Short mmCIF file of N, CA and C in Angstrom, two decimals:
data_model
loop_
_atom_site.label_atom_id
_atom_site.label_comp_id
_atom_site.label_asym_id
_atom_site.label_seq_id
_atom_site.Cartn_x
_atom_site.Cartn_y
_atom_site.Cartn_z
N UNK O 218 109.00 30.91 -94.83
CA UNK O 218 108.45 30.03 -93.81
C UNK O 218 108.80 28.58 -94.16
N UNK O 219 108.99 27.39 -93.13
CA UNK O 219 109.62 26.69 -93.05
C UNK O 219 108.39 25.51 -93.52
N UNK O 220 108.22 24.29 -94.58
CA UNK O 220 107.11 23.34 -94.47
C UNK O 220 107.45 22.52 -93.95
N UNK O 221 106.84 21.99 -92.93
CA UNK O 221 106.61 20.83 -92.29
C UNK O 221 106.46 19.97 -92.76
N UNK O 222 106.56 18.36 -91.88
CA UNK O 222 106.61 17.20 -92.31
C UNK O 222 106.43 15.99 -91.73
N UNK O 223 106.15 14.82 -91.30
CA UNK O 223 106.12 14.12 -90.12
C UNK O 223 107.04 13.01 -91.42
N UNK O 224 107.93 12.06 -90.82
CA UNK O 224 108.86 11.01 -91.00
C UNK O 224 108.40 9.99 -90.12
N UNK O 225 108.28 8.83 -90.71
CA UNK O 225 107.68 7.62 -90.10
C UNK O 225 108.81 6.35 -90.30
N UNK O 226 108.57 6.10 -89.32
CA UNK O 226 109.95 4.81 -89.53
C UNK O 226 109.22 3.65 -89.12
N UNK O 227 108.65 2.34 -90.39
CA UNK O 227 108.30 1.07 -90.10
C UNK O 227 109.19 0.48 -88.96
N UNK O 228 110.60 0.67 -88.98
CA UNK O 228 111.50 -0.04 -88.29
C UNK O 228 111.21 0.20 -86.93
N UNK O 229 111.08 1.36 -86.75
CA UNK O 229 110.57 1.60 -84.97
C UNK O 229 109.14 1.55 -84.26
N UNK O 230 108.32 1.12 -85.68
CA UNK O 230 106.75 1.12 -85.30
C UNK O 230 106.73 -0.48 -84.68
N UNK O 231 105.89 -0.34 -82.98
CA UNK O 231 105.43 -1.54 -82.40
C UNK O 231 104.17 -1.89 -82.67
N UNK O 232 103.17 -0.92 -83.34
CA UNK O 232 102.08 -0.63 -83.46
C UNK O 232 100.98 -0.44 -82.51
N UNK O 233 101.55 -0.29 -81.56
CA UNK O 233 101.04 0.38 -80.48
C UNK O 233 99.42 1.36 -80.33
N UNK O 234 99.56 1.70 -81.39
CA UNK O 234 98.50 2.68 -81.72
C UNK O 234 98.02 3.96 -80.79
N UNK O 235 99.49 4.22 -80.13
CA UNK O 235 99.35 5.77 -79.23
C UNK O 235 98.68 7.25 -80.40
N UNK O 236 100.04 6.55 -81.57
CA UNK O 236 99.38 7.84 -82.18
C UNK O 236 97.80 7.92 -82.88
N UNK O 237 97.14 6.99 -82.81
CA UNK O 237 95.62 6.88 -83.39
C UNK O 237 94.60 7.30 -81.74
N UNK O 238 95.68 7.07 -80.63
CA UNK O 238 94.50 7.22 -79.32
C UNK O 238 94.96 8.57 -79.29
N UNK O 239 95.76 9.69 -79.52
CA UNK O 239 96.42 10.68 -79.48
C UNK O 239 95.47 11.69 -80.54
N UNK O 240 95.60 11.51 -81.53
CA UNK O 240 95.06 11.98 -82.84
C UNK O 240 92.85 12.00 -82.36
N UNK O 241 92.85 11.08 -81.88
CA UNK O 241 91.19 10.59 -81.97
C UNK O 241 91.21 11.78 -80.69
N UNK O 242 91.80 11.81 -79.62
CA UNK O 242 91.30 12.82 -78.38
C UNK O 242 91.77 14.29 -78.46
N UNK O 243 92.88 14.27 -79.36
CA UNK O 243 93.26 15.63 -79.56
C UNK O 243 91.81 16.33 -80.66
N UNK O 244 91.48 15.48 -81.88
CA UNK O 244 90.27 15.87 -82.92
C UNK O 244 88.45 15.79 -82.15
N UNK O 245 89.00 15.54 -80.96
CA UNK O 245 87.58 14.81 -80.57
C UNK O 245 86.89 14.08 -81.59
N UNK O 246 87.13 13.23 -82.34
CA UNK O 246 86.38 12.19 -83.01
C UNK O 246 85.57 11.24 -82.65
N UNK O 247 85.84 10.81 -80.93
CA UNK O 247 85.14 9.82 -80.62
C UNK O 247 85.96 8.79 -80.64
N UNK O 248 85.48 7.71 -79.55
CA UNK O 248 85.91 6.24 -79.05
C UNK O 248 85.84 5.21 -80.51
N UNK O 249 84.25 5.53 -80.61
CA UNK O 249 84.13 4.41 -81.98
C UNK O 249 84.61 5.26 -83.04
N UNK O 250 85.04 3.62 -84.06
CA UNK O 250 85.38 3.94 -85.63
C UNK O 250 84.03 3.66 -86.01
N UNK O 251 83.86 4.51 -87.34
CA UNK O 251 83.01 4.05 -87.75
C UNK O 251 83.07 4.40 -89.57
N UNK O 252 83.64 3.34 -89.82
CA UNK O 252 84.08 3.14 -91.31
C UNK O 252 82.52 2.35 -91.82
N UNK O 253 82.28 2.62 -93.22
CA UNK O 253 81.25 2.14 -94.15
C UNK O 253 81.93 0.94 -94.35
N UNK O 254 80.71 0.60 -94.80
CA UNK O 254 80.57 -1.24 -95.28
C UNK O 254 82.36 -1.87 -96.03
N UNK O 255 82.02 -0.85 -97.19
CA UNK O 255 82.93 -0.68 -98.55
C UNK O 255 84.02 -0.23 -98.11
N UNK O 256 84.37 0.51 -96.86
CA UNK O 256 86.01 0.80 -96.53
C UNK O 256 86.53 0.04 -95.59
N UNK O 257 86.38 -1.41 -95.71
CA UNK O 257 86.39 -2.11 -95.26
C UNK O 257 86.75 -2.67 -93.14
N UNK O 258 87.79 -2.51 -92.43
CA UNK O 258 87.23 -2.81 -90.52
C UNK O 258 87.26 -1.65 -90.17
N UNK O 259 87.14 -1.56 -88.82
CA UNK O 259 86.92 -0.62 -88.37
C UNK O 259 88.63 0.13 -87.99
N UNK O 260 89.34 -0.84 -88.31
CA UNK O 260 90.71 -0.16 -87.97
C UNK O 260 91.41 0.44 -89.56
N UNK O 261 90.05 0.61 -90.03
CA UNK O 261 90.87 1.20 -91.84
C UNK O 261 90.35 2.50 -91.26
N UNK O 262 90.74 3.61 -92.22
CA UNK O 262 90.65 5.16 -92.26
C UNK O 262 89.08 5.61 -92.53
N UNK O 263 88.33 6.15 -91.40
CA UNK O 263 87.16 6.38 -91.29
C UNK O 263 87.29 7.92 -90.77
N UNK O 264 85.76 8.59 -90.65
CA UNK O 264 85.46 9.51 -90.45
C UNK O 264 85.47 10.45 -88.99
N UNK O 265 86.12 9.16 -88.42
CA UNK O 265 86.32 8.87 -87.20
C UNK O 265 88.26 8.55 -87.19
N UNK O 266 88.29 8.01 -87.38
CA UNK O 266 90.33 7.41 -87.30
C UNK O 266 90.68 8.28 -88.62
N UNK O 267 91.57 9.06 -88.52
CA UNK O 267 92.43 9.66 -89.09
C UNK O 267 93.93 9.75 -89.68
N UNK O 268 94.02 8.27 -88.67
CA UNK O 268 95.32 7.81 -88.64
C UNK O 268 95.23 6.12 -88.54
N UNK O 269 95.63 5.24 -89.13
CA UNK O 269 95.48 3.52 -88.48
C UNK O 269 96.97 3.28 -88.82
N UNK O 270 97.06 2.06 -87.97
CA UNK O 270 98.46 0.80 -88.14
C UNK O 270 97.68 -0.20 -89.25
N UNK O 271 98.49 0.00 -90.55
CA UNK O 271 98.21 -0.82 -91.09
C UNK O 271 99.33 -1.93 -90.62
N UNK O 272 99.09 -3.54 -90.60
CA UNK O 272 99.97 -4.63 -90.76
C UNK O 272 100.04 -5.58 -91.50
N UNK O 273 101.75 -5.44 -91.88
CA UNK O 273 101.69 -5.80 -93.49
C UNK O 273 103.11 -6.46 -93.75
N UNK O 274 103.21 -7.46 -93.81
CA UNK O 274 104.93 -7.78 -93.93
C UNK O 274 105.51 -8.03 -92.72
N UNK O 275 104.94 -8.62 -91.51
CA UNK O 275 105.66 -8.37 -90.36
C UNK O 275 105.94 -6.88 -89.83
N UNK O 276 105.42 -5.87 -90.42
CA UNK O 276 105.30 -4.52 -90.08
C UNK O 276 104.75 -3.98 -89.79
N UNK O 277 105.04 -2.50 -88.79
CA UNK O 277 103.51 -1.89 -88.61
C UNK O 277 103.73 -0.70 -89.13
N UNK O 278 102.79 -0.20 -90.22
CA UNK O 278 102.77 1.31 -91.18
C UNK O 278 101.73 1.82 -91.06
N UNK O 279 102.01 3.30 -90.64
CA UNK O 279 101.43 4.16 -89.96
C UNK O 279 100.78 4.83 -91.73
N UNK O 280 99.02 5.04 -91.14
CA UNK O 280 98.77 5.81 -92.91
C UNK O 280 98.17 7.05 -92.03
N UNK O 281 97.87 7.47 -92.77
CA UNK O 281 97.45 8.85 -92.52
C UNK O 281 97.81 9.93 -93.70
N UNK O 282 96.70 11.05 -93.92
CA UNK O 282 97.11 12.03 -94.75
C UNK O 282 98.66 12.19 -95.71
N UNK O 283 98.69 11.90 -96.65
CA UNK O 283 100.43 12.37 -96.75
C UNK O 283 100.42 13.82 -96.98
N UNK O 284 99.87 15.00 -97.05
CA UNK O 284 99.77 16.24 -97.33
C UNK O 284 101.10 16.44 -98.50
N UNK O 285 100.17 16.28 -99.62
CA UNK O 285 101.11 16.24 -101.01
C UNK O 285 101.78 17.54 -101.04
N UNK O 286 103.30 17.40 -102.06
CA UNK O 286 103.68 18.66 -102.56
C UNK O 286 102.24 19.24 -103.32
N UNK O 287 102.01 18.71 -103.98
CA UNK O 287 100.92 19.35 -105.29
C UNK O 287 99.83 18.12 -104.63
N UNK O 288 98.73 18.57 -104.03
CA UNK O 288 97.70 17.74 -103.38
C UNK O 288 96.63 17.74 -104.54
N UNK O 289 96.29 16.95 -104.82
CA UNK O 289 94.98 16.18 -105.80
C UNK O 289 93.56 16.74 -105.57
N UNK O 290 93.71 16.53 -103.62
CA UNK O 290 92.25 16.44 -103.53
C UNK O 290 91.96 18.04 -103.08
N UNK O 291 93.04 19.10 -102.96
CA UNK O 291 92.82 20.51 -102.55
C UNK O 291 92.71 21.31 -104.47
N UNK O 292 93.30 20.30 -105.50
CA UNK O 292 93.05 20.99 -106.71
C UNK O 292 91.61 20.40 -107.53
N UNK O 293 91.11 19.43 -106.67
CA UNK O 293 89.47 19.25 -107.33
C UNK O 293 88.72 20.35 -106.64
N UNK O 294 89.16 20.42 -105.24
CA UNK O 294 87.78 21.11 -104.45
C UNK O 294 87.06 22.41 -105.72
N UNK O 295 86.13 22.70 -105.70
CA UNK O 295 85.84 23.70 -106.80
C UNK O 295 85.79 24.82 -105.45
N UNK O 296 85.47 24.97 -104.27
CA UNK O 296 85.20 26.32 -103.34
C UNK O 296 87.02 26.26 -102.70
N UNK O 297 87.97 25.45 -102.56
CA UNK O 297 89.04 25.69 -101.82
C UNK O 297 89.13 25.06 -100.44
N UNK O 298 87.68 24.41 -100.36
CA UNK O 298 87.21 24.22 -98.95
C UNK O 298 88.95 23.03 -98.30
N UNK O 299 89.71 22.42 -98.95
CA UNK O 299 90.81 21.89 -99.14
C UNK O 299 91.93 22.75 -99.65
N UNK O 300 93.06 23.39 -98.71
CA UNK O 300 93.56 23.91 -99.60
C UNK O 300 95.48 23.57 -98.60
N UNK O 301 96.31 24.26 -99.60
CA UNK O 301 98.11 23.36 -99.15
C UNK O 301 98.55 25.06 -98.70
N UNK O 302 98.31 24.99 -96.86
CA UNK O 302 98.89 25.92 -96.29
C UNK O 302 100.54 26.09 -96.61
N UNK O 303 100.89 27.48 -96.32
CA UNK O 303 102.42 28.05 -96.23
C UNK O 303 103.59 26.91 -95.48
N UNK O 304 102.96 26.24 -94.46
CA UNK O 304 103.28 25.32 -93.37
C UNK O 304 103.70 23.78 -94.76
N UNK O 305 102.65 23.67 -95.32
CA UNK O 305 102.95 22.68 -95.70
C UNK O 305 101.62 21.52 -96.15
N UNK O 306 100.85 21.83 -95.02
CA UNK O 306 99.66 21.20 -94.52
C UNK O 306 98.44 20.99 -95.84
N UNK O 307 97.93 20.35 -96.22
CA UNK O 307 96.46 20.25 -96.77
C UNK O 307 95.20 20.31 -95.32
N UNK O 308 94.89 21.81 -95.27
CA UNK O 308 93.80 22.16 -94.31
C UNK O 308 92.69 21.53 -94.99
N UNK O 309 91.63 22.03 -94.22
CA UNK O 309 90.52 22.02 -94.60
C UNK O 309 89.30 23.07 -93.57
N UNK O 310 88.64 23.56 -94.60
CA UNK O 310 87.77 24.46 -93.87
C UNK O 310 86.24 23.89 -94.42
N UNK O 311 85.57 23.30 -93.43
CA UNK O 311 84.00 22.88 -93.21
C UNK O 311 83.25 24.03 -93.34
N UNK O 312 83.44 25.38 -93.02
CA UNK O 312 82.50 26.20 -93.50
C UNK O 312 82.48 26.68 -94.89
N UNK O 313 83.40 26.09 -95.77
CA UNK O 313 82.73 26.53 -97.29
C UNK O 313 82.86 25.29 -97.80
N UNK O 314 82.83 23.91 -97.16
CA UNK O 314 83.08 22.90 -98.23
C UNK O 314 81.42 22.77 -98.62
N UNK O 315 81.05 22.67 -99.72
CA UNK O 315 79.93 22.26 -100.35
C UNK O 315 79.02 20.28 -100.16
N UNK O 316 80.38 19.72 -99.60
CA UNK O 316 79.86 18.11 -99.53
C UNK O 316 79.80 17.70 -101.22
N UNK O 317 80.58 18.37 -102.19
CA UNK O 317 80.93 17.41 -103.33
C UNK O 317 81.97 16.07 -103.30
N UNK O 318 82.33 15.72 -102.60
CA UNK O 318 83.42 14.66 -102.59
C UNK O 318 84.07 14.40 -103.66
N UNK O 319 84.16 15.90 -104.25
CA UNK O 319 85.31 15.52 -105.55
C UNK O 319 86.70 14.95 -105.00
N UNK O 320 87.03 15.74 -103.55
CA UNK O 320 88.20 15.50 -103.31
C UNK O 320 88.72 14.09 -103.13
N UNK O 321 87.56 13.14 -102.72
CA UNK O 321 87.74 11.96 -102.06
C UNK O 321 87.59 11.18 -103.50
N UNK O 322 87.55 11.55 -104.73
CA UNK O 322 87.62 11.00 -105.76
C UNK O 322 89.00 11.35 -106.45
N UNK O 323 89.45 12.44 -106.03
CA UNK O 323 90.82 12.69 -106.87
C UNK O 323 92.07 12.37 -105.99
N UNK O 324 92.21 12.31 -104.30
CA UNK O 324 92.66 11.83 -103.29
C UNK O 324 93.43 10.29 -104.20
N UNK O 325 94.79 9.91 -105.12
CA UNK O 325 94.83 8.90 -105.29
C UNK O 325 95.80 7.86 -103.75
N UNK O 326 95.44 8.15 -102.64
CA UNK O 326 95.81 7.82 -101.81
C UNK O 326 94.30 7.16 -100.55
N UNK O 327 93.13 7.95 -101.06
CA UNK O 327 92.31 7.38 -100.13
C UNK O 327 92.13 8.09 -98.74
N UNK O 328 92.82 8.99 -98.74
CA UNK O 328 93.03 9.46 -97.62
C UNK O 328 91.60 10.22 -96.92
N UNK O 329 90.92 10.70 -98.08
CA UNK O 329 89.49 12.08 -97.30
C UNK O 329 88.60 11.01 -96.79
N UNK O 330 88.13 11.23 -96.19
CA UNK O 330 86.55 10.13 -95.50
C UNK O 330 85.22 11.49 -95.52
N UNK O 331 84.54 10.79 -95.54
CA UNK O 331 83.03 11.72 -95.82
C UNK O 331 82.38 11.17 -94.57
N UNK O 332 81.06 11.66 -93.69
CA UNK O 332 81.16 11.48 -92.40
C UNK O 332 79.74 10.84 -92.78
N UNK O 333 79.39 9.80 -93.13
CA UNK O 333 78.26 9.16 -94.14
C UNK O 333 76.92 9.28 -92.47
N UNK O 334 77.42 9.30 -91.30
CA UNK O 334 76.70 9.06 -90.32
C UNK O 334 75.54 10.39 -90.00
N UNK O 335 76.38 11.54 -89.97
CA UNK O 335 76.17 12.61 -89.68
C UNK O 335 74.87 13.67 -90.77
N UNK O 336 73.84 13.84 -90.00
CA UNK O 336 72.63 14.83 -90.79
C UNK O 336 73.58 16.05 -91.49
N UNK O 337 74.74 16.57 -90.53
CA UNK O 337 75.57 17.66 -91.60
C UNK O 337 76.90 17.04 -91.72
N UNK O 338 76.44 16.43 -92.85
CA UNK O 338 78.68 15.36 -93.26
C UNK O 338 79.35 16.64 -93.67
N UNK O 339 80.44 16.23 -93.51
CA UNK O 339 81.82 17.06 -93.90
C UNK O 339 82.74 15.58 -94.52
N UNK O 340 83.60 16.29 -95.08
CA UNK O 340 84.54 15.80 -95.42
C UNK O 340 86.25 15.64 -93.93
N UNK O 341 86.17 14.65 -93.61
CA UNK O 341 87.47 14.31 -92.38
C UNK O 341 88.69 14.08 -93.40
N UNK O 342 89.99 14.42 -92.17
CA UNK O 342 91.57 13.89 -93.23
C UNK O 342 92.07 14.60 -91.62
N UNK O 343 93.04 14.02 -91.66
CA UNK O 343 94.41 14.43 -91.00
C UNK O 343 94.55 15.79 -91.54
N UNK O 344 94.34 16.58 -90.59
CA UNK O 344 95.20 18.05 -90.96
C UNK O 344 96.37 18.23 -89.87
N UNK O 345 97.46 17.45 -89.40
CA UNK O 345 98.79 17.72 -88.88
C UNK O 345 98.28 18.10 -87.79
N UNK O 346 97.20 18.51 -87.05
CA UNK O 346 96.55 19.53 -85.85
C UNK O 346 97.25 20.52 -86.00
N UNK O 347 96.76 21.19 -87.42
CA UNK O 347 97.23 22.36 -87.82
C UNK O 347 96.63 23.78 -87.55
N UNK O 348 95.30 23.38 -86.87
CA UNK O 348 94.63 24.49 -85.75
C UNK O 348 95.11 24.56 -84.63
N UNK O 349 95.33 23.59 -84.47
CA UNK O 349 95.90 23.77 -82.81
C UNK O 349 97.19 24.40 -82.74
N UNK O 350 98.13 23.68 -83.54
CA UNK O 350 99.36 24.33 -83.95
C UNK O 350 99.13 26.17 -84.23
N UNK O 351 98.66 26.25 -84.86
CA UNK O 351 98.71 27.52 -85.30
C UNK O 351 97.87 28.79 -83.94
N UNK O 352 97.22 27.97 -83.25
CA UNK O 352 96.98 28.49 -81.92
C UNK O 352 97.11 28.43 -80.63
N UNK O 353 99.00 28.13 -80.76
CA UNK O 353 100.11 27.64 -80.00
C UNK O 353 99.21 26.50 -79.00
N UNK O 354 98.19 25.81 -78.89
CA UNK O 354 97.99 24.96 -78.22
C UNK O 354 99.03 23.21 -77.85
N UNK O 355 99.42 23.78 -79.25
CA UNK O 355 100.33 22.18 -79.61
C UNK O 355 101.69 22.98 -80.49
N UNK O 356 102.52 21.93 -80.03
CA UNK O 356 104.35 22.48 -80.48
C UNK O 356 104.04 21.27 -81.58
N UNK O 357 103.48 20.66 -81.82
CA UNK O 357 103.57 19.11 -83.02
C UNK O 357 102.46 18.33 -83.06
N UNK O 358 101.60 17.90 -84.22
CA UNK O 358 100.77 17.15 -84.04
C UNK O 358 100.56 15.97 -83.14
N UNK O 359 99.74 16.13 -82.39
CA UNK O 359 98.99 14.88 -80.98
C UNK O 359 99.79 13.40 -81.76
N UNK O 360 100.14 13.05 -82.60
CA UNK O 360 100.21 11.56 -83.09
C UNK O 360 101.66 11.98 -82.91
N UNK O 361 102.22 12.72 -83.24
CA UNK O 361 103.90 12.27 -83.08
C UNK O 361 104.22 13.11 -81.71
N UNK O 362 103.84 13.25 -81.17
CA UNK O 362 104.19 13.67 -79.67
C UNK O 362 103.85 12.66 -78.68
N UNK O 363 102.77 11.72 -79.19
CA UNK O 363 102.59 10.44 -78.20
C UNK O 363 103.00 9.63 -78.68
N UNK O 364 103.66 9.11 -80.11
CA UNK O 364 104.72 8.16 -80.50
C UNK O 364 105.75 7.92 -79.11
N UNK O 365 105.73 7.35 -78.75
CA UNK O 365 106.81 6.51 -77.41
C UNK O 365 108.13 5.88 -78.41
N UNK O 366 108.32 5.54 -79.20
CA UNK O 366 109.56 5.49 -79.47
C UNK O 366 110.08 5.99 -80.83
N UNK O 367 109.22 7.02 -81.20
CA UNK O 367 109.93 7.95 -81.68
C UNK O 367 109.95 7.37 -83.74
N UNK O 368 109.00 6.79 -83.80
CA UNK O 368 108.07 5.97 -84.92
C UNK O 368 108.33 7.07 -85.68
N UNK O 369 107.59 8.36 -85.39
CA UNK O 369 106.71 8.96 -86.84
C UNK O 369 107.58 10.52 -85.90
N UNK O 370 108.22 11.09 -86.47
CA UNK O 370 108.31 12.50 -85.96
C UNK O 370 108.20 13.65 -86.68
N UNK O 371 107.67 14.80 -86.24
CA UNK O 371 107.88 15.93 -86.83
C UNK O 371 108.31 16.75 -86.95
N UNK O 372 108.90 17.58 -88.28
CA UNK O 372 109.49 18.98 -88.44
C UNK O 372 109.75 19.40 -89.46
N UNK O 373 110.79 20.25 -89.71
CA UNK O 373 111.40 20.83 -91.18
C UNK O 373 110.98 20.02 -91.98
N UNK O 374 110.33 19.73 -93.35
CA UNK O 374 110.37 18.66 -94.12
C UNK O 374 111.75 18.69 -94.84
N UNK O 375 112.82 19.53 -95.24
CA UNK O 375 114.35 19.45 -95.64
C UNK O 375 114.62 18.37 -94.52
N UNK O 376 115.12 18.79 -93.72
CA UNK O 376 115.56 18.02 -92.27
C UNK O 376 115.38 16.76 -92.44
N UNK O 377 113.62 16.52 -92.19
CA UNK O 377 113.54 14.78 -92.16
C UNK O 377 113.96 14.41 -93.45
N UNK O 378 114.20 15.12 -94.67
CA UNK O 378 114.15 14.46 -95.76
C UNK O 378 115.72 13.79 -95.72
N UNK O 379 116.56 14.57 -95.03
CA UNK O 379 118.05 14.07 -94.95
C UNK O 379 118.05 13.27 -94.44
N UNK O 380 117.57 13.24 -93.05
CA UNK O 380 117.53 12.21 -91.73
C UNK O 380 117.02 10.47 -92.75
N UNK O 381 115.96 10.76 -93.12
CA UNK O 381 115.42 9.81 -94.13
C UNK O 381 116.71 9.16 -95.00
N UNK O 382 116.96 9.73 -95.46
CA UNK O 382 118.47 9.59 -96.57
C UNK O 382 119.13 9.08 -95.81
N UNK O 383 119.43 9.25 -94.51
CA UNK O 383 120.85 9.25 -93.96
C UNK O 383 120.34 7.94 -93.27
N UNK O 384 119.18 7.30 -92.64
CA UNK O 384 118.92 6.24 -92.39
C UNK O 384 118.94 5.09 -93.39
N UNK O 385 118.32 5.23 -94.64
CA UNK O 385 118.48 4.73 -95.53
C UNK O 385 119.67 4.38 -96.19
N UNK O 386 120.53 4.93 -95.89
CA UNK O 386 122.46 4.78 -96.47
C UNK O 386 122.91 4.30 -95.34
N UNK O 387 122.28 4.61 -94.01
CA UNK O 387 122.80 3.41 -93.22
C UNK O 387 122.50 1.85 -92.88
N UNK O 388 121.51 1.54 -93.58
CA UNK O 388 120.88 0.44 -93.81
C UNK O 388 120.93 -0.34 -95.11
#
């Protein structure tokens, strides 16, 4: 089976933020962000946004999950409730996570959010809309299918890794 990958290109990001209005209605997360005190605006990575434009350098960089070769925060979980599908993906399953936030401590990217609002928190992250995917609802995660010019795309991770290369040697 083939792992997936999404490729992001600063150079073509307007920052537009299709793929954060894409991502928020495909997850149903809701209109508002709602990031804690300590993770600083509301346009940083909350329990709610899964995806932001960071701007930085005259640039706009797309963060979101990187779903590691060897993921950090799926080898703390002690139940698996985090774990690195066949696909590629760092899932996550809410019915056995326990609410230890080991993951969001071993995460050296920052990426897990804990849902600090909610009487039953879970742990949030970008999972690729790897449910949906997998229940042909979606051919590609909601954020790179509403990319308009073609910013962040997905597929083969071999593939983009060349494409990557091959942009990079042309530049």
């Amino acid at each position: 089976m083939s792992s997936f990958a999404i490729l992001t290109d600063v150079t073509k990001c307007t920052g537009c933020e299709s793929c954060v209005t894409a991502c928020k209605t495909t997850n149903g997360t809701g209109e508002k962000d709602a990031p804690r005190q300590w993770q600083g605006t509301a346009t940083d990575l909350s329990s709610t946004r899964w995806t932001t434009i960071a701007r930085t350098g005259g640039r706009h960089v797309r963060v979101h999950c990187r779903h590691c070769l060897e993921p950090a925060c799926a080898a703390a979980c002690p139940v698996s409730a985090l774990h690195k599908t066949d696909e590629g993906v760092v899932a996550y399953d809410p019915s056995i996570c326990l609410g230890c936030r080991y993951c969001m401590v071993a995460c050296p990217f920052r990426m897990t959010r804990y849902e600090w609002e909610s009487a039953t928190p879970r742990v949030r992250k970008c999972i690729l809309c790897h449910d949906k995917i997998q229940a042909g609802e979606l051919d590609q995660p909601a954020c790179t299918a509403a990319c308009p010019n073609e910013a962040t795309v997905y597929g083969d991770r071999e593939e983009l890794l060349r494409e990557a290369w091959r942009r990079i040697d042309a530049h």
